[in-house]
XYZ file of C-alpha atoms in Angstrom:
687
model
C 0.851 -7.246 -26.506
C 2.132 -3.943 -27.881
C 2.347 -3.188 -31.396
C 4.957 -1.101 -32.735
C 4.519 -0.030 -36.761
C 7.735 -0.587 -37.972
C 10.643 -2.742 -39.525
C 13.251 -3.746 -36.125
C 16.624 -4.238 -37.401
C 18.377 -7.563 -35.959
C 21.842 -6.204 -36.962
C 24.475 -8.128 -34.121
C 27.123 -6.598 -32.327
C 27.720 -5.288 -28.580
C 26.237 -2.331 -27.387
C 28.250 0.760 -26.972
C 27.498 3.979 -25.506
C 29.889 6.167 -26.945
C 27.516 5.542 -30.579
C 25.035 7.432 -28.703
C 25.828 10.749 -30.978
C 24.462 12.922 -33.675
C 26.307 10.109 -35.838
C 23.982 7.313 -34.607
C 22.513 5.480 -37.354
C 19.096 4.393 -37.119
C 19.501 0.614 -37.031
C 21.383 1.143 -33.457
C 17.873 2.923 -31.767
C 16.053 0.432 -33.006
C 18.396 -2.523 -31.935
C 17.355 -0.853 -28.542
C 14.218 -0.753 -28.591
C 14.033 -4.503 -30.130
C 15.770 -5.249 -26.498
C 13.128 -3.481 -25.206
C 10.394 -4.906 -26.608
C 11.921 -8.177 -25.977
C 12.162 -7.058 -22.241
C 9.011 -5.793 -21.514
C 7.283 -8.656 -23.353
C 8.943 -10.578 -20.977
C 7.871 -8.899 -17.614
C 3.614 -9.005 -19.637
C 4.495 -12.590 -19.281
C 5.417 -12.676 -16.022
C 2.583 -10.668 -14.693
C 0.294 -13.492 -16.248
C 1.771 -16.224 -14.970
C 1.486 -15.288 -11.165
C -2.090 -13.045 -11.841
C -5.274 -15.586 -10.370
C -6.186 -17.252 -13.959
C -10.007 -15.994 -13.058
C -8.067 -12.625 -13.311
C -6.412 -12.676 -16.578
C -9.103 -12.154 -18.647
C -10.851 -9.152 -16.864
C -6.759 -7.819 -17.374
C -6.401 -8.338 -21.374
C -9.899 -6.900 -21.789
C -8.819 -3.032 -20.029
C -6.925 -1.738 -22.873
C -10.048 -2.646 -25.250
C -12.119 -0.728 -22.008
C -10.708 2.468 -22.156
C -10.771 2.381 -26.225
C -14.278 1.731 -26.750
C -17.039 3.923 -25.419
C -20.467 1.184 -25.581
C -23.020 1.387 -23.140
C -22.826 -2.689 -22.808
C -19.269 -2.612 -21.373
C -17.675 -1.165 -17.783
C -16.711 2.782 -18.874
C -19.761 3.835 -20.603
C -20.003 7.858 -21.002
C -22.915 9.015 -21.943
C -21.834 11.846 -23.280
C -21.237 13.549 -26.642
C -17.769 14.644 -25.135
C -16.038 11.839 -23.649
C -12.664 10.775 -24.254
C -10.887 7.764 -24.480
C -9.018 5.996 -27.377
C -5.270 4.411 -26.519
C -2.385 5.234 -28.927
C -1.610 2.352 -31.262
C -4.887 -0.208 -29.978
C -5.841 -2.754 -32.197
C -7.823 -6.298 -31.885
C -5.890 -8.992 -30.351
C -6.609 -12.952 -30.051
C -6.570 -12.477 -26.794
C -8.130 -9.349 -25.808
C -11.364 -10.948 -28.149
C -11.342 -14.512 -26.189
C -10.819 -12.308 -22.832
C -14.006 -10.424 -24.333
C -16.378 -13.379 -25.749
C -16.021 -14.924 -21.773
C -16.780 -11.853 -19.862
C -19.865 -10.493 -22.098
C -20.854 -13.121 -23.455
C -23.797 -11.235 -25.033
C -22.204 -8.452 -26.343
C -22.341 -8.244 -30.230
C -18.324 -7.573 -30.878
C -19.288 -7.621 -34.836
C -17.922 -4.934 -37.092
C -20.685 -2.508 -35.649
C -18.043 -2.183 -32.650
C -15.881 0.620 -34.980
C -18.240 3.390 -34.876
C -17.917 3.627 -31.289
C -14.065 3.400 -31.736
C -12.579 7.629 -31.114
C -11.476 8.873 -34.231
C -8.765 10.361 -31.753
C -6.751 8.327 -29.273
C -6.818 10.829 -25.982
C -4.206 7.790 -24.277
C -1.523 7.683 -25.237
C 0.210 4.777 -22.843
C -0.519 3.207 -20.650
C 1.702 1.380 -18.422
C 2.186 -0.110 -15.061
C 4.638 0.496 -12.425
C 5.267 -1.577 -8.840
C 5.809 -4.741 -7.974
C 3.339 -6.862 -10.349
C 5.163 -8.072 -13.459
C 8.205 -8.900 -10.749
C 8.712 -11.468 -7.630
C 7.600 -9.482 -5.495
C 3.567 -9.725 -7.492
C 1.291 -11.617 -5.303
C -2.256 -12.596 -5.767
C -3.435 -9.628 -3.533
C -1.171 -7.486 -5.901
C -2.727 -4.452 -6.765
C -2.440 -3.206 -10.290
C -1.462 0.958 -10.464
C -1.900 2.048 -14.017
C -0.293 5.774 -15.239
C -2.993 6.462 -17.817
C -0.647 9.076 -20.339
C -2.243 11.596 -21.665
C -2.076 15.283 -23.012
C -4.121 17.213 -20.912
C -3.868 20.711 -22.688
C -5.206 19.063 -25.464
C -8.435 18.105 -23.551
C -10.527 20.406 -22.115
C -11.892 20.362 -18.327
C -15.160 18.355 -19.561
C -12.954 16.587 -20.870
C -10.934 15.783 -18.863
C -13.711 15.026 -15.761
C -15.110 12.868 -17.844
C -11.812 10.149 -18.453
C -11.691 10.479 -14.831
C -15.156 9.276 -14.966
C -14.575 6.349 -16.918
C -11.451 5.018 -15.413
C -13.202 5.477 -11.918
C -16.346 3.668 -13.346
C -13.875 0.144 -14.690
C -11.987 0.314 -11.465
C -15.256 -0.044 -9.536
C -16.189 -2.542 -12.269
C -13.089 -4.659 -11.722
C -12.715 -4.466 -8.452
C -16.490 -5.622 -7.123
C -17.136 -8.161 -10.515
C -13.993 -10.127 -10.214
C -11.901 -8.111 -6.745
C -9.338 -7.364 -9.138
C -8.477 -3.704 -6.834
C -6.706 -1.117 -10.095
C -5.985 2.234 -9.684
C -5.770 4.714 -13.008
C -3.732 7.760 -12.665
C -4.131 10.327 -14.723
C -0.730 11.484 -15.946
C -0.349 14.820 -17.913
C 3.191 13.622 -20.050
C 4.568 17.153 -20.092
C 4.332 17.779 -15.963
C 6.196 14.478 -15.221
C 9.134 15.439 -17.992
C 9.037 18.758 -15.427
C 8.598 15.721 -12.648
C 5.572 17.124 -11.829
C 3.373 14.051 -11.100
C 0.335 15.594 -9.606
C -2.256 12.697 -8.966
C 0.229 10.089 -10.033
C 1.891 9.916 -7.207
C -0.421 7.840 -4.705
C 1.443 8.864 -1.957
C 0.919 12.015 -1.200
C 4.462 12.694 -0.014
C 4.945 15.904 0.003
C 7.615 18.108 -1.272
C 10.521 15.685 -2.075
C 10.357 12.509 -3.910
C 9.865 14.009 -7.513
C 12.537 11.941 -8.533
C 12.466 9.171 -6.373
C 9.433 8.274 -7.780
C 10.521 8.635 -11.357
C 13.646 6.256 -11.003
C 10.809 3.455 -9.589
C 8.258 4.011 -12.194
C 10.982 3.455 -14.963
C 12.472 0.497 -13.178
C 9.262 -1.134 -12.829
C 6.697 -0.166 -15.431
C 5.666 -2.880 -17.841
C 4.367 -1.112 -21.292
C 1.052 -2.678 -21.420
C -0.355 -0.666 -24.717
C 0.532 2.709 -26.356
C 4.067 4.853 -26.697
C 7.555 4.035 -25.621
C 9.089 5.934 -23.022
C 12.169 7.496 -25.133
C 14.260 6.872 -22.236
C 14.359 3.337 -22.762
C 15.952 4.234 -25.699
C 18.839 6.989 -24.270
C 21.824 5.691 -22.821
C 21.931 4.889 -19.181
C 24.094 7.831 -18.225
C 22.349 10.455 -21.148
C 23.068 13.954 -19.227
C 20.023 16.091 -20.299
C 21.751 18.325 -23.261
C 22.129 14.736 -24.435
C 19.261 13.485 -23.981
C 17.679 16.281 -25.849
C 20.258 15.628 -29.127
C 19.587 12.506 -29.252
C 15.593 13.267 -28.770
C 16.291 15.750 -31.661
C 17.883 13.455 -33.703
C 15.123 10.793 -33.993
C 12.624 13.894 -34.156
C 14.663 14.215 -38.067
C 14.973 11.094 -38.296
C 13.304 9.804 -41.977
C 13.764 6.168 -41.059
C 11.952 6.332 -37.375
C 7.710 7.049 -36.790
C 9.096 9.570 -33.554
C 5.617 10.003 -32.856
C 5.705 6.189 -31.261
C 7.483 7.466 -28.326
C 6.126 10.204 -25.257
C 8.877 11.559 -23.353
C 8.631 11.605 -20.006
C 11.616 13.451 -19.593
C 15.442 12.022 -18.953
C 16.818 10.665 -15.083
C 20.930 10.180 -14.620
C 20.946 11.416 -10.889
C 19.033 12.272 -7.798
C 20.391 14.785 -5.465
C 21.383 13.619 -1.900
C 19.267 16.324 -0.750
C 16.094 14.710 -2.673
C 17.334 10.985 -1.110
C 17.067 12.612 2.592
C 13.632 14.380 1.904
C 12.010 10.590 0.543
C 13.881 8.419 3.491
C 12.581 10.518 5.817
C 9.012 10.243 4.658
C 9.700 5.862 3.713
C 9.443 6.823 7.869
C 5.977 7.839 7.549
C 5.112 5.048 5.590
C 6.280 1.963 7.287
C 3.859 2.705 10.214
C 1.475 1.742 7.891
C 3.012 -0.928 4.664
C 6.170 -1.353 7.236
C 7.611 -4.031 5.248
C 7.848 -1.845 1.681
C 9.068 1.143 3.421
C 11.996 -1.205 4.767
C 13.517 -2.253 1.695
C 12.857 0.702 0.074
C 14.594 2.834 2.751
C 17.703 0.247 2.981
C 17.731 1.514 -0.639
C 17.947 4.905 0.020
C 20.738 4.429 2.154
C 22.631 2.634 -0.287
C 21.938 5.792 -2.568
C 23.390 8.121 -0.396
C 26.755 6.405 0.126
C 29.417 8.812 -1.439
C 30.882 5.380 -3.358
C 27.775 4.408 -5.085
C 26.392 8.064 -6.452
C 24.303 7.378 -9.259
C 24.190 3.784 -9.418
C 20.556 4.340 -9.726
C 18.745 1.224 -10.525
C 16.603 2.099 -12.943
C 19.948 2.752 -15.432
C 21.280 -0.779 -13.995
C 18.589 -2.085 -15.240
C 18.555 -0.014 -18.724
C 21.878 -1.037 -19.245
C 21.177 -4.263 -19.178
C 19.154 -4.613 -20.904
C 20.278 -2.195 -23.977
C 23.942 -4.805 -23.908
C 21.621 -7.475 -24.740
C 24.118 -10.042 -22.794
C 20.907 -11.305 -20.637
C 17.745 -13.320 -22.165
C 14.692 -11.912 -20.470
C 12.853 -14.726 -20.381
C 16.259 -16.892 -18.566
C 18.239 -14.051 -16.926
C 15.573 -12.965 -14.773
C 17.300 -12.298 -11.834
C 19.449 -10.092 -13.464
C 16.514 -7.835 -14.852
C 13.451 -8.230 -12.240
C 13.586 -5.009 -10.531
C 12.427 -6.288 -7.441
C 15.307 -9.043 -7.776
C 18.203 -6.430 -8.758
C 16.785 -3.703 -5.792
C 16.707 -6.827 -2.680
C 20.169 -8.060 -4.542
C 21.771 -4.347 -4.498
C 20.317 -4.401 -0.842
C 21.874 -7.792 0.452
C 25.388 -6.962 -1.060
C 25.620 -3.604 0.562
C 24.510 -4.297 4.031
C 26.517 -7.438 3.915
C 29.774 -4.784 3.678
C 28.293 -2.365 6.637
C 26.032 -4.696 8.703
C 26.035 -8.309 8.819
C 23.656 -8.697 11.700
C 20.291 -6.876 9.792
C 20.924 -9.248 6.561
C 18.972 -12.072 8.451
C 15.553 -9.300 8.124
C 16.014 -8.560 5.129
C 15.816 -12.203 3.951
C 12.914 -13.065 6.517
C 10.692 -10.561 5.295
C 11.331 -11.086 1.359
C 10.521 -15.225 1.993
C 7.465 -13.842 4.281
C 5.566 -11.388 1.626
C 6.577 -13.920 -0.975
C 3.494 -16.172 0.684
C 5.345 -19.468 -1.079
C 5.469 -22.430 1.869
C 8.157 -23.564 0.249
C 8.099 -27.647 1.688
C 9.704 -30.465 0.406
C 6.277 -31.090 -1.567
C 7.238 -28.113 -2.958
C 10.637 -29.244 -3.707
C 9.370 -32.055 -5.834
C 7.106 -29.979 -8.038
C 7.963 -30.869 -11.680
C 7.462 -27.285 -12.641
C 7.952 -23.944 -11.054
C 7.296 -20.673 -12.022
C 9.570 -17.809 -12.267
C 9.162 -16.313 -8.644
C 8.819 -19.926 -7.542
C 12.222 -20.052 -8.752
C 14.146 -17.100 -7.797
C 12.743 -17.623 -4.026
C 14.111 -21.777 -3.868
C 17.505 -20.245 -5.461
C 17.873 -17.333 -2.298
C 17.059 -20.055 -0.173
C 19.226 -22.334 -1.042
C 21.756 -19.891 -0.584
C 21.301 -18.519 2.520
C 21.537 -22.210 3.389
C 18.042 -21.840 5.799
C 17.707 -25.510 7.358
C 14.046 -26.638 6.483
C 13.494 -25.954 10.310
C 13.786 -22.239 10.102
C 11.414 -22.331 6.437
C 8.899 -24.580 8.341
C 8.599 -22.020 11.114
C 8.069 -18.953 8.742
C 5.919 -20.628 6.979
C 3.362 -20.882 9.534
C 4.335 -17.212 10.074
C 0.218 -16.862 10.362
C 0.444 -19.416 13.710
C 2.950 -17.504 15.333
C 1.839 -16.576 19.123
C 1.334 -12.887 19.737
C 4.772 -12.049 21.588
C 6.949 -13.338 18.577
C 4.777 -11.584 15.751
C 5.240 -8.550 17.962
C 9.139 -9.182 18.194
C 9.649 -9.444 14.382
C 7.535 -6.290 13.955
C 9.658 -4.661 16.688
C 12.803 -5.546 14.486
C 11.558 -3.933 11.381
C 10.753 -0.404 13.531
C 14.202 -0.761 14.786
C 15.604 -0.952 12.150
C 13.753 2.117 10.890
C 14.248 4.269 13.978
C 17.644 3.613 13.744
C 17.546 4.793 9.776
C 15.836 7.814 10.867
C 18.029 8.734 13.851
C 20.781 9.255 11.351
C 18.886 11.278 8.660
C 18.041 13.398 11.801
C 21.514 14.108 12.504
C 21.630 15.090 8.983
C 18.778 17.312 8.793
C 20.452 19.110 11.500
C 23.599 20.068 9.949
C 22.431 21.144 6.484
C 19.082 22.782 7.019
C 19.951 25.472 4.323
C 19.600 22.237 1.401
C 16.863 20.208 1.862
C 14.176 19.527 -0.317
C 12.056 19.214 1.787
C 9.858 21.766 2.933
C 9.079 23.150 7.032
C 5.056 22.047 6.675
C 6.646 18.427 5.441
C 8.467 18.283 8.134
C 5.715 19.416 10.661
C 3.921 16.805 8.962
C 5.723 13.573 9.639
C 7.140 15.185 13.441
C 3.065 14.446 13.786
C 2.669 11.244 12.437
C 6.000 10.176 14.064
C 5.035 11.036 17.134
C 1.017 9.982 17.202
C 2.579 6.461 16.144
C 5.473 5.822 18.469
C 4.902 8.252 21.585
C 3.659 6.974 24.649
C 1.161 9.418 26.701
C -0.920 9.182 29.688
C -4.501 7.068 28.694
C -2.971 7.127 24.844
C -3.558 3.107 23.359
C -1.034 2.351 22.032
C 0.152 1.333 18.339
C 1.204 -1.864 18.336
C 4.455 -2.066 15.528
C 3.482 -4.106 12.522
C 6.368 -6.159 10.084
C 3.305 -6.609 7.605
C -0.094 -4.308 6.853
C -2.358 -7.398 7.923
C 0.598 -8.618 9.893
C -1.950 -8.913 13.526
C -5.184 -9.440 11.803
C -7.048 -12.230 13.776
C -9.877 -14.893 11.345
C -11.427 -14.893 15.107
C -11.112 -14.398 18.623
C -12.359 -15.953 21.756
C -13.116 -13.779 24.616
C -13.025 -15.631 28.048
C -13.383 -14.280 31.121
C -11.677 -15.128 35.009
C -13.927 -14.572 37.817
C -12.135 -16.863 39.998
C -10.632 -14.808 42.249
C -13.077 -12.663 44.605
C -14.349 -9.008 43.788
C -11.798 -8.962 40.851
C -12.200 -10.483 37.507
C -9.495 -11.273 35.068
C -11.301 -10.779 30.606
C -8.504 -12.402 28.117
C -8.298 -11.889 24.410
C -7.283 -14.894 22.455
C -6.547 -15.924 19.291
C -8.615 -18.626 17.708
C -11.463 -20.557 18.363
C -11.495 -22.003 21.781
C -13.227 -23.575 23.966
C -13.664 -23.680 27.806
C -11.836 -27.387 27.870
C -9.327 -26.178 25.481
C -8.080 -23.178 28.019
C -9.017 -25.703 30.980
C -6.914 -28.150 29.616
C -4.287 -26.906 27.264
C -1.029 -24.792 27.308
C -2.753 -21.169 25.515
C -0.061 -18.868 26.199
C 0.854 -18.358 22.629
C -3.018 -17.978 21.926
C -2.851 -15.078 24.558
C -3.370 -11.421 22.777
C -4.649 -9.369 26.090
C -5.224 -9.498 29.114
C -6.716 -6.680 31.387
C -9.993 -6.534 34.113
C -11.621 -4.540 31.483
C -13.322 -5.724 28.040
C -14.031 -2.932 27.094
C -9.883 -2.016 26.412
C -9.627 -4.387 25.408
C -12.004 -4.946 22.011
C -11.019 -1.150 21.528
C -7.132 -1.819 21.698
C -7.591 -4.386 19.340
C -9.434 -2.753 16.954
C -7.354 0.332 16.830
C -4.657 -1.863 16.100
C -6.393 -3.901 12.965
C -6.553 -7.214 14.809
C -9.726 -7.222 14.690
C -12.285 -6.109 11.000
C -15.463 -6.548 10.165
C -14.536 -10.181 9.205
C -13.133 -11.620 12.294
C -15.849 -13.863 13.907
C -15.922 -13.184 17.865
C -16.818 -16.104 20.477
C -17.454 -15.228 24.168
C -17.463 -17.970 26.429
C -20.260 -18.517 28.985
C -19.671 -16.898 32.191
C -21.312 -15.369 35.202
C -21.018 -11.620 33.924
C -24.285 -9.743 32.371
C -22.581 -9.368 29.493
C -24.197 -11.551 26.616
C -22.815 -12.191 22.902
C -25.188 -9.540 21.776
C -23.487 -6.855 24.141
C -20.326 -7.971 22.735
C -21.297 -7.607 18.631
C -23.171 -4.302 19.382
C -20.067 -2.928 21.138
C -18.025 -3.610 18.512
C -20.157 -2.212 15.773
C -20.638 1.046 17.833
C -17.043 0.840 18.442
C -16.110 0.738 14.287
C -18.962 3.419 13.304
C -17.381 5.977 15.677
C -13.812 5.131 15.404
C -13.154 3.331 11.400
C -10.188 2.376 10.897
C -7.836 5.109 9.461
C -4.134 4.755 8.683
C -1.939 7.612 9.883
C -0.827 7.884 5.791
C -4.491 8.923 5.176
C -4.911 11.802 7.671
C -5.174 14.762 6.139
C -2.049 17.048 5.801
C -4.686 19.990 6.873
C -5.403 18.180 9.776
C -1.559 17.529 10.840
C -0.764 21.740 10.256
C -3.773 23.104 12.541
C -4.236 22.770 16.672
C -5.331 19.210 18.161
C -8.637 18.330 18.831
C -11.033 15.623 19.802
C -12.573 14.116 16.510
C -15.448 11.770 18.148
C -15.995 10.851 22.045
C -17.710 7.909 23.036
C -18.976 7.148 26.424
C -19.361 3.414 27.262
C -21.951 3.295 29.998
C -22.894 0.081 32.976
C -21.463 -2.130 29.836
C -20.583 -4.766 32.549
C -22.517 -3.897 35.023
C -25.604 -5.129 36.855
C -28.279 -4.496 34.003
C -31.232 -3.396 36.883
C -28.881 -0.167 38.379
C -30.833 2.869 37.066
C -27.681 5.148 36.972
C -24.287 5.297 35.691
C -21.986 2.671 37.676
C -19.407 3.131 35.208
C -17.785 4.245 32.137
C -15.054 4.186 29.334
C -14.649 7.791 28.126
C -13.523 7.040 24.164
C -11.752 10.017 22.295
C -9.915 10.259 18.815
C -8.201 13.149 18.094
C -7.097 14.613 14.558
C -3.737 14.067 14.353
C -4.719 9.938 14.919
C -4.253 9.414 18.501
C -6.801 7.269 20.477
C -7.391 8.008 24.495
C -9.114 5.652 26.604
C -9.796 6.462 30.386
C -12.485 3.862 32.525
C -13.968 4.719 35.887
C -15.884 3.087 38.552
C -16.095 5.940 40.880
C -17.752 9.417 40.640
C -18.725 9.118 37.107
C -21.283 11.769 36.608
C -18.544 13.908 37.537
C -15.710 12.968 35.440
C -17.722 12.689 32.266
C -19.132 16.683 33.690
C -15.187 17.319 33.561
C -14.761 16.106 30.470
C -17.910 17.927 28.552
C -16.419 20.675 30.288
C -13.087 20.653 29.449
C -13.704 19.390 25.459
C -17.141 21.227 24.624
C -18.481 20.069 21.303
C -17.972 23.468 19.309
C -14.382 24.647 20.084
C -13.433 27.675 17.180
C -14.323 26.310 14.035
C -14.215 22.454 14.680
C -17.175 19.698 15.620
C -16.504 17.063 18.052
C -19.376 14.711 17.788
C -20.356 12.724 21.413
C -21.607 8.511 20.706
C -23.357 7.622 23.645
C -23.658 3.455 24.402
C -25.466 1.649 27.182
C -26.520 -2.200 25.927
C -29.884 -3.434 26.345
C -31.268 -3.626 29.865
C -34.064 -2.520 31.489
C -32.332 0.682 32.551
C -31.401 1.272 29.481
C -33.915 4.177 29.070
C -33.422 5.423 32.337
C -29.555 5.891 31.683
C -30.034 6.988 28.519
C -32.279 9.673 29.829
C -30.435 10.515 32.785
C -27.666 11.126 30.212
C -29.419 13.536 28.172
C -31.481 15.895 31.512
C -28.528 16.399 33.257
C -25.363 16.906 30.553
C -27.216 17.276 27.538
C -26.687 21.361 27.859
C -22.864 20.863 28.111
C -23.417 18.836 24.574
C -23.835 21.065 21.293
C -24.177 18.281 19.093
C -24.607 14.925 20.150
C -25.426 11.848 18.720
C -26.838 9.116 21.110
C -25.910 5.268 19.790
C -28.413 2.878 22.255
C -26.968 -0.296 21.753
C -29.577 -2.764 20.159
C-alpha cells in the first residue's frame, strides 16, 4: 500500500533512546522507519478486514482518483490549473483490480500516463480516527488529511482541489454509501498547531495539541510521505527534534524528502487539557459515548501522576522498541485498545463503580453480539478476538451479554437510564472542571467567547424551562431512533382522551391482550405535542414507519403524515454542535414558529378551536404551547410579543391546518385577522 524508495536495514538490537543524537547512524533511523512501515501496514490490513467487502474496492481506488484528472473518473476538473497527484504514487495490483471492477468500461492503458500530473500537489494522504482499530464499525466514516504545501498553490488551484475532493466525496457516498471527509491540511500550519479545516469539530481556541495527539495516535498513512514525528524519540524536546531533522537533511544515505514535518509533540499543558475537556461536554450532547471515553482520558492526562504520558508517545515507543509484533500484539498497539486500557487501569484505582459503564458502552458500540454460535466460530477477526478477551476478563455472565445483545429491544425507560448514567458522569466531570476554571481563570487557553458558546450550549441542552421541550439524555447518537412507531388513542373516559406513542408496529389486539409497558414511549392528551417531542429528540426520522390505530377521532393517517412532514420542514433536525458560533454569541430570538390549528377538532368547525404553537430559537431550544381556549387572543398576543422582524433578524411563521371542508375558511380567517401583524409568513396547508 505504501512504497518507500530506499533500502531498509534489518539490523538487530534493542531500541536505545540515547542513540538519537547527532552521532546517530543512518541504520538506526532506517530501522525506525522499517518498524513504522510494518505497524502502518498492519493497521491498513485491519482497516480493510473490518470494511464491508463492497466498499473495499472503492477505498483502494481513492489514491488513483486523487492522482488522475480524467473525465471518465470521479474528481475530474475541467480546468487547466486543476491540481492533483500524490507523492510517491504508483499503480499496484489491488488498485488496478478495483478500478477494473468499478469502472469496467474505462481504458486503463498506457495513455493514462498523459493524464497524470507532473507535480504532486498532495504530499501525504492520511486517515485519522477509529478506522483501523477495534473501534471501527461498518458505519465508520473515513476522515482523510490531505496534506499540502498551501504556499505552493494559488487561490484558484486551492479552490479547484477542494472541488475535486468534494466531487469524490459525493460520488463515494451516493454510489457506495462510503462516507468520506477530505480535510485539506497545510503542513506548515499543522506544524505550528493551526489545524484550520482539519479540525472538523470546530473546537474553539483550546484543543490544538489535543487534536495533534489524537492524530498521531490514530493516523494511518495511506500514501505519500511519512510524518517525521514517527522516527523521533517519544520524549524528544523541541530542540532535539530539530537537531534530528537537521541530521536527516544533511544525511547522504536518507532521502529527507520522503518525510513531512507536521511538528513535534512531547507534552501538553494542563490549561489545554482543561479547555479540551470543557469542549468534550458540548460534543457529548450529540455523541455521548465518544465524549465519555475522551473525557475519561483527559481526566487521566490531568492527573499529576500521569503528566506527559501521552498515548501517542506510548504507542510510538512500543513501535520503535520492536518487541511487539504488529500482527499479533494488537491490544498493545491498537490506538483505541490502548486508550481504553489506560482508562480502565486509571479508574480501577479511583472509581471502580464507573468501570461497568465504560465496559457497557464499549460492548454496545462494538455492534458485536457474542453468543454460543459466536464462540463456536472457527475464525475470529482481530476485533472479535479483542472484544471476547475483554468480556472474559470482566467475567460477564451470558445473561448480561444477552441483555446487551438486545440493546435495541430495550424498553424506552431502560435506554434512558443508561443515557442518564452517561450524562451523570459527564456532568460530574464538568463540575470538577468548572471549579478549576473559577480558581485559575488567568491561565486558561479557552477564550471568553468559547466559554459563552459552551455555556449556552449546556443551558440549551440541560436546563428546564416553562414550555420547553426537553432534550432526552442518550448514551449513543442513534440510541433512541425508532424503526417504527404506533399511535394509539384511548377514548374510554368521558371528555378525556389519551394518546400513546408506542415502539414498533402493534395491532389493537396486541395492546388489549399483551403487557405493552416496555413499548410505551410517551403518553399525552395531545398527539401533536408527542410527535414534536419525538422528532425533536431524533426518535422519529424520515425513515421511521408510523402507524395509526383506528379510533373515533377525526385524525387520519394522512393528517399524521402531513403533520410530520410539516414539522420536519419547519424544524429540520439540527444537532447542537451544528449551531453556528455567531448565533450562540448573539442575542436569543425565535427562528421559526409553527401554528398547528384544529388538528384534533371536528373538521366542520369554521374557526380556530384549538392550536399548538411551537417555536425554535437560534440557541437550539424548542418551545411548545397548546390551548383550546381564547385561541385567537393567545395567537395575537404571541405575534405582538414576537414580531416577524426583530432588528436585523427574521422569523418565519408557518401554518398547518389538516385537510377539511373548513380548511380554506380557517386559513382565510388567519390571514385576514392576523396578516397585518405578520410581516413575513409562509402558509403551509396540509395536503
